[in-house]
Tab-separated table of C-alpha atoms in Angstrom:
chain	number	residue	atom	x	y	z
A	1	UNK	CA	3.578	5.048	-9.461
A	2	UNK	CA	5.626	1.332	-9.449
A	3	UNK	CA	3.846	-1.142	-8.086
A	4	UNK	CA	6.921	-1.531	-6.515
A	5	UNK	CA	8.041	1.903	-5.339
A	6	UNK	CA	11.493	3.009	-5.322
A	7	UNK	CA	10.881	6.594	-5.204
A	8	UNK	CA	11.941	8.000	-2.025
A	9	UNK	CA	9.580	8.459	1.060
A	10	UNK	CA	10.651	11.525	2.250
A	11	UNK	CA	14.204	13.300	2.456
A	12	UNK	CA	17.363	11.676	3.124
A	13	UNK	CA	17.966	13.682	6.321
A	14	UNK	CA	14.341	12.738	7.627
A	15	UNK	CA	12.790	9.546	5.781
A	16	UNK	CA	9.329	10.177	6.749
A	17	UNK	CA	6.510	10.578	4.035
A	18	UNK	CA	2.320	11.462	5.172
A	19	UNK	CA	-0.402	11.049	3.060
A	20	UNK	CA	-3.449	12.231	3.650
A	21	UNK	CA	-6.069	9.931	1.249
A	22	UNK	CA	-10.444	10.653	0.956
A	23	UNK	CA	-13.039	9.484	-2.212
A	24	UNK	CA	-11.051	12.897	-4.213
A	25	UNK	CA	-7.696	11.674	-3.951
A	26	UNK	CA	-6.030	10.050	-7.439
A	27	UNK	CA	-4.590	7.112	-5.744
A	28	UNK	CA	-7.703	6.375	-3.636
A	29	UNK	CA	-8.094	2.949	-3.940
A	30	UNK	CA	-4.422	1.290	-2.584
A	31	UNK	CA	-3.669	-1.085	-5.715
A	32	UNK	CA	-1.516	-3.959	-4.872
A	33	UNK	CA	1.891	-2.748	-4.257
A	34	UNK	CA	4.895	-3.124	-2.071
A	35	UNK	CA	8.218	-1.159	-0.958
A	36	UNK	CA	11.149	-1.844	1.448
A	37	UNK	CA	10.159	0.486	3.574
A	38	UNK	CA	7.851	0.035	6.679
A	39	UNK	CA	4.091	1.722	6.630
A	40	UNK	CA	1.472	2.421	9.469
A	41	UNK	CA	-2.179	3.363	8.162
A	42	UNK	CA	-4.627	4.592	10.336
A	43	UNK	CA	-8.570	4.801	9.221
A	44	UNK	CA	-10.189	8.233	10.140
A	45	UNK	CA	-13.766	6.779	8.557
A	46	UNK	CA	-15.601	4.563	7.071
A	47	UNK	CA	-14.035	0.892	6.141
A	48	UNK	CA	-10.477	-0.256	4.525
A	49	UNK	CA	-10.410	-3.926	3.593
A	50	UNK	CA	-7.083	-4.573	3.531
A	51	UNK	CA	-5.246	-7.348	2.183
A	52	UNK	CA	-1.362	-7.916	3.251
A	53	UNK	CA	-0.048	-11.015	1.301
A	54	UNK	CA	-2.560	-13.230	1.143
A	55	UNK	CA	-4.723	-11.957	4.511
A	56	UNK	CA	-7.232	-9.706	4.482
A	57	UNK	CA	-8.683	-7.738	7.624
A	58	UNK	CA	-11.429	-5.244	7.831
A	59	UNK	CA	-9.936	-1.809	9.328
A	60	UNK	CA	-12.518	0.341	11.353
A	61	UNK	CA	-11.802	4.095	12.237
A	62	UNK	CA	-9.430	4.298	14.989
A	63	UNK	CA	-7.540	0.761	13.854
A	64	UNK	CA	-3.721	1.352	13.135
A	65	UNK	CA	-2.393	-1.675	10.447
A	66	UNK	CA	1.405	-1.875	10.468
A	67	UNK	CA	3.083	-3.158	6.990
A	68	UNK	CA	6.196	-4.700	7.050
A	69	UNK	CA	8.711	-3.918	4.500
A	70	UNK	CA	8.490	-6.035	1.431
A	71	UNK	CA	4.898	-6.996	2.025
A	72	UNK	CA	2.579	-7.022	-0.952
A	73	UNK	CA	-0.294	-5.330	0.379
A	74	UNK	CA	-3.770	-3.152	-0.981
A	75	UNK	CA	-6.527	-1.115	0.529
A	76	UNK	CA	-10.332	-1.005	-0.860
A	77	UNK	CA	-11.689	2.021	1.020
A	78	UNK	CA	-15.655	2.027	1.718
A	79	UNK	CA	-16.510	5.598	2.482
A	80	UNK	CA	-13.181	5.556	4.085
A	81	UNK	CA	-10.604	8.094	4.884
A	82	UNK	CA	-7.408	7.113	5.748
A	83	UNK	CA	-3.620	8.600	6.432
A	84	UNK	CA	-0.560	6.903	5.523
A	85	UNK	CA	2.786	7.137	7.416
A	86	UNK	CA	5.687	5.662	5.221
A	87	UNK	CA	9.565	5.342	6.507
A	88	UNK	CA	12.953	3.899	6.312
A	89	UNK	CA	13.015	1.651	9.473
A	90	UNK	CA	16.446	1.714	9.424
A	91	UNK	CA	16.870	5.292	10.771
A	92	UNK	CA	16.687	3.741	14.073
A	93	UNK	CA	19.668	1.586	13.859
A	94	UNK	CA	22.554	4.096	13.085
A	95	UNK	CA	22.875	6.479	16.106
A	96	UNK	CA	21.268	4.444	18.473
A	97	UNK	CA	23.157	0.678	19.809
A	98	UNK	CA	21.063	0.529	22.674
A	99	UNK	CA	17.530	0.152	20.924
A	100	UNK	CA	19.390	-1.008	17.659
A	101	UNK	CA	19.201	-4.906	18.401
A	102	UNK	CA	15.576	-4.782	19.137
A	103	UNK	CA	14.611	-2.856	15.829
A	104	UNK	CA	17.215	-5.269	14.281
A	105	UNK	CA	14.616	-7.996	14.988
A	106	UNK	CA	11.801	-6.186	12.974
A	107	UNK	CA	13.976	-5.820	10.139
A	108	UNK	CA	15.626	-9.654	9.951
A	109	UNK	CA	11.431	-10.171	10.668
A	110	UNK	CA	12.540	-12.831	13.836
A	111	UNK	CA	10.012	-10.236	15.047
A	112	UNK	CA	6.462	-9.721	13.475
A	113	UNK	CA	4.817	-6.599	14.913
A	114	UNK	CA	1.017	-7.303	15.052
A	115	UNK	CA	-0.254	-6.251	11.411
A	116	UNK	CA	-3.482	-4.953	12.805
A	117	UNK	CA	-3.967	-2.825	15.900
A	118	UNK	CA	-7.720	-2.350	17.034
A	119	UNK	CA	-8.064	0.460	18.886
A	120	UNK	CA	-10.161	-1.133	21.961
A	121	UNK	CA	-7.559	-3.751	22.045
A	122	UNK	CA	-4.463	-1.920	22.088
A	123	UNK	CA	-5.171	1.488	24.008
A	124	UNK	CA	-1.807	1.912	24.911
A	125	UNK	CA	-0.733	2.014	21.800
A	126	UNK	CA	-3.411	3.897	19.604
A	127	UNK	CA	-3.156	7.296	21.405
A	128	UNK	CA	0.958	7.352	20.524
A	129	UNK	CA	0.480	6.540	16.962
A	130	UNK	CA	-1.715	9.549	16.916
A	131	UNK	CA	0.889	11.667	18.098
A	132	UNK	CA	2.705	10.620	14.818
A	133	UNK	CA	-0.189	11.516	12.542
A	134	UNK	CA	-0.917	14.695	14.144
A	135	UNK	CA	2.682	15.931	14.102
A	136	UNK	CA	3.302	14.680	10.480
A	137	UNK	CA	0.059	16.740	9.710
A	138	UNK	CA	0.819	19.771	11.326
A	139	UNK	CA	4.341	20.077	10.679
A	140	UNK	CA	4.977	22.330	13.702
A	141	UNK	CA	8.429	23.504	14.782
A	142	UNK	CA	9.950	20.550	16.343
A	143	UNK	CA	7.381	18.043	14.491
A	144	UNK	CA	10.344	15.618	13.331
A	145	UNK	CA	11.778	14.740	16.847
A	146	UNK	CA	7.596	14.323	17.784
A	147	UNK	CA	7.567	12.104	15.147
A	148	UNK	CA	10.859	9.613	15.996
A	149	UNK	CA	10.293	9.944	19.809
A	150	UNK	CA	7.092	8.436	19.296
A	151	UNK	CA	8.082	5.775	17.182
A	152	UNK	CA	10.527	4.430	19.258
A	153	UNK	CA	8.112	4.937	21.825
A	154	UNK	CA	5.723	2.498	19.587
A	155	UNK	CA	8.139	-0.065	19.125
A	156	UNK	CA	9.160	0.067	23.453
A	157	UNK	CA	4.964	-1.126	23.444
A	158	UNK	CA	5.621	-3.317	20.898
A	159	UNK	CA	8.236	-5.143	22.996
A	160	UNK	CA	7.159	-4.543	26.198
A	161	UNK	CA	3.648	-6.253	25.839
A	162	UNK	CA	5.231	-8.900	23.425
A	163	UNK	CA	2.760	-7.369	20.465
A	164	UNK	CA	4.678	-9.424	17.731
A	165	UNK	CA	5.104	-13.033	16.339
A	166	UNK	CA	8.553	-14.739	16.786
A	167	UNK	CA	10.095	-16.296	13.248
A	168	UNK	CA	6.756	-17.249	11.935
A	169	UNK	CA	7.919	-18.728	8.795
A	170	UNK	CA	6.060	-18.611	5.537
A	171	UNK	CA	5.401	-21.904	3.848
A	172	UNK	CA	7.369	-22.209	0.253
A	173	UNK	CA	4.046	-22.955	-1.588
A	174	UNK	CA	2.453	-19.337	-0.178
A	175	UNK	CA	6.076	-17.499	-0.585
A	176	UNK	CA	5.543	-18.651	-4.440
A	177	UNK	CA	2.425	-17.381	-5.003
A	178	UNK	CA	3.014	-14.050	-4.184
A	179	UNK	CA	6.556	-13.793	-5.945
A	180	UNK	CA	4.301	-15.160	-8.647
A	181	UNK	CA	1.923	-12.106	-8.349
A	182	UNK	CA	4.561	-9.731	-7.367
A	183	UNK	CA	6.321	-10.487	-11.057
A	184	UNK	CA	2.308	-10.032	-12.695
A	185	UNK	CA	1.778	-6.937	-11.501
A	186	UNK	CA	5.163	-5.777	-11.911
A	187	UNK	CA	4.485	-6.830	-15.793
A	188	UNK	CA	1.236	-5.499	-15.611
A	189	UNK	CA	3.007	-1.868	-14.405
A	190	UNK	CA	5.618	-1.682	-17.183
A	191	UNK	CA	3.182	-2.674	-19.958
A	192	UNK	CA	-0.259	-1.344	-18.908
A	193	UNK	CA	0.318	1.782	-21.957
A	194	UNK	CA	0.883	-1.231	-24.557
A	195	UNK	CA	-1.205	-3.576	-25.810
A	196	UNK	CA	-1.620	-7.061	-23.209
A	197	UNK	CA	-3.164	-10.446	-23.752
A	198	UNK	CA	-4.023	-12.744	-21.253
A	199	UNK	CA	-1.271	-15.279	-22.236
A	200	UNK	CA	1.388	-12.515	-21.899
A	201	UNK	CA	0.101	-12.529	-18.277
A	202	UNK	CA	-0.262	-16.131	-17.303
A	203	UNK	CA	3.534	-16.694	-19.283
A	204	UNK	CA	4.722	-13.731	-16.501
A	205	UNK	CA	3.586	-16.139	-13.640
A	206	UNK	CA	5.209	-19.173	-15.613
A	207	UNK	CA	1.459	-20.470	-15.617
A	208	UNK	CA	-0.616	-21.794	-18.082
A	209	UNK	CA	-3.678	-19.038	-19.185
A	210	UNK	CA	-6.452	-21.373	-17.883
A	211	UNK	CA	-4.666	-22.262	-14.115
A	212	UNK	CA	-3.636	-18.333	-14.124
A	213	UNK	CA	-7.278	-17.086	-14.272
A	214	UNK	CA	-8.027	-19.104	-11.226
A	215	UNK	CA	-4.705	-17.967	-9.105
A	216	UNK	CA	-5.046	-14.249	-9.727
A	217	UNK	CA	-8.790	-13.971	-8.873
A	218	UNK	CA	-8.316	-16.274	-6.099
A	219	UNK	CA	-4.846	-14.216	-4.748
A	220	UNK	CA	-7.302	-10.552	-5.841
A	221	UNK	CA	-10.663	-10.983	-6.142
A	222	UNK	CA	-10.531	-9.741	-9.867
A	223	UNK	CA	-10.045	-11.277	-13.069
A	224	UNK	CA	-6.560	-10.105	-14.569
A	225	UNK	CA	-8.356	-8.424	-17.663
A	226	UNK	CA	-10.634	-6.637	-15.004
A	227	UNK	CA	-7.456	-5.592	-12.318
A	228	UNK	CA	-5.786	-4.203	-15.948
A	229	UNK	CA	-8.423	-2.192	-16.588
A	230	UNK	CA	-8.465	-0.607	-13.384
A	231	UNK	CA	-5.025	-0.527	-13.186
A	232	UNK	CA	-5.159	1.853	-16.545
A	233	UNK	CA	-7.778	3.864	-15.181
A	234	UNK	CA	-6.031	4.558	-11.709
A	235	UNK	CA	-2.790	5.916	-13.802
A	236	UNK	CA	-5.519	7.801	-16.345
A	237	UNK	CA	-7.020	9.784	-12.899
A	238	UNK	CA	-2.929	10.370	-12.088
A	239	UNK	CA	-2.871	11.979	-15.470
A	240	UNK	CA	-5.730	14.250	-15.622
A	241	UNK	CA	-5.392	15.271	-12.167
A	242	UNK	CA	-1.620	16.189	-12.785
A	243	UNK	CA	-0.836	17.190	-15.979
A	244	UNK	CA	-3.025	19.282	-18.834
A	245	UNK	CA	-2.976	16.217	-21.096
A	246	UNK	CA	-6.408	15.618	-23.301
A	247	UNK	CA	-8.654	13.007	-22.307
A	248	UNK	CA	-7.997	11.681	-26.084
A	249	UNK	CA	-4.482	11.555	-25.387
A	250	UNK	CA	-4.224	9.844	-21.510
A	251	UNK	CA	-6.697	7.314	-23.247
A	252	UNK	CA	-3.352	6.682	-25.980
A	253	UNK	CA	-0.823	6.650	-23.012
A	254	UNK	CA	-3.123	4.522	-20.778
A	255	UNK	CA	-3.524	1.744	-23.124
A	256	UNK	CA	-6.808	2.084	-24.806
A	257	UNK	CA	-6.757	1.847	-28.182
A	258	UNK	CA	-9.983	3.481	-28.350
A	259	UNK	CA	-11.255	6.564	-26.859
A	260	UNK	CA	-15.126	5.407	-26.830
A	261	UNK	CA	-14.211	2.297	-24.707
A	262	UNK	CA	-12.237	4.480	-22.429
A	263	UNK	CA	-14.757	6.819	-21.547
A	264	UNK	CA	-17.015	3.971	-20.919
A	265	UNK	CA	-14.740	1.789	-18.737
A	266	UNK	CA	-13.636	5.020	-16.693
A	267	UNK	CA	-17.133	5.449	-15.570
A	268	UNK	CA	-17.637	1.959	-14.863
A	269	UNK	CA	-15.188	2.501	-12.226
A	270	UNK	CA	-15.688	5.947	-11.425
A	271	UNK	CA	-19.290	6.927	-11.905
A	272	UNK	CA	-18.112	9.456	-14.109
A	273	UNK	CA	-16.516	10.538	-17.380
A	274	UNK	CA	-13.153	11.243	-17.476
A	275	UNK	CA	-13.635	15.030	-18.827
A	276	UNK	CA	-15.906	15.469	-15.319
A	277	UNK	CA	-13.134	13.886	-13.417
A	278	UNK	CA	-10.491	15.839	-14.837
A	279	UNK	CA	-12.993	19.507	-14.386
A	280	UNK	CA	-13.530	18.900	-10.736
């Protein structure tokens, strides 16, 4: 649930995690997060907006977006369904010296793979990454060699048809602001079941409350009080959709200090109460 995950994707043996995400799914909505590990998303239907540092691109079913490791990135789905494939890039670098020096590039990022692959753009690539989500999906007998065949096969494309940038730096100023977010939202994470004031917030960032207003809404297109909120509520659905805890008492653990205004703040966001959410 960390904004910035350190739970494992997957087993030790095969670091490969799928998840399968529609409207009924807990963790729906892809809050700002981030995690060393390397992600490709593909969009069944529908829309994802998402947002990958400070960029944001519109995803359309068929698109595959590729997230490097370490990059702050969110998803707001529009009747969207989407899979996730998360792994340890550097399973390709210990058996294999051939390949290892090109995958060695991706990981010291002197190579940027494309972030967004349309589909009618990049049709040699699409259909291969679709190999990946079908065999994580199915889970057949010989799924896991499916799955790294066709990776490396992914990154061969990759660097056969150049589809990267070469040491595209980031400018200091932009590399700030989003350690600056990255430490907000990792306050926001630990703290969201206690009490938090908007100067506790702005002092996380090192900013004054006024100038902080204007550089979170600006970096997420919500106000921090609003992106709390939701925040709460996203670990609230975790809870009643996991664990037999009362709405009364995920409302305590969540950070609301009173039930009424958690009832009516959870249907703001989710068109329902949290006792219908928790039934369904």
């Amino acid at each position: 649930m960390d904004l910035n995950e350190k739970r494992r994707h997957g087993t030790s043996d095969f670091p490969f995690a799928f998840y399968h995400l529609d409207s009924r799914h807990p963790r729906y909505v892809m809050n700002y997060h981030w995690h060393q590990e390397y992600e490709l998303i593909r969009v069944l239907s529908g829309k994802l907006e998402m947002t990958l540092d400070e960029r944001t691109t519109s995803v359309k079913p068929g698109d595959l977006v590729f997230v490097h490791g370490g990059v702050l990135h969110s998803g707001m789905p529009e009747n969207c369904v989407y899979e996730c494939l998360v792994f340890d890039l550097n399973v390709f670098t210990r058996h294999n010296s051939s390949s290892g020096s090109y995958i060695q590039k991706i990981l010291d990022r002197s190579a940027l793979v494309f972030d967004h692959f349309e589909r009618e753009k990049f049709s040699s690539v699409i259909p291969v990454t679709d190999h990946i989500f079908e065999a994580m999906k199915k889970r057949y007998p010989g799924y896991e060699m499916m799955v790294i065949g066709e990776l490396y096969h992914f990154f061969s494309l990759v660097f056969r048809h150049h589809l990267y940038l070469e040491s595209v730096p980031q400018t200091r100023k932009g590399y700030r602001k989003v350690l600056q977010l990255r430490k907000v939202l990792d306050y926001i994470d630990k703290n969201y079941s206690q009490p938090i004031t908007l100067d506790e917030l702005a002092a996380a960032a090192s900013m004054s409350p006024k100038y902080f207003c204007r550089f979170f809404s600006s970096m997420t297109h919500r106000t921090p009080m609003d992106y709390l909120n939701y925040q709460r509520i996203e670990h609230a659905c975790y809870e009643l959709s996991t664990t037999d805890s009362t709405v009364t008492d995920v409302a305590y653990a969540c950070g609301f200090g009173d039930v009424s205004y958690f009832i009516k703040i959870f249907r703001k966001y989710k068109g329902m109460t949290p006792g219908t959410y928790s039934g369904r």
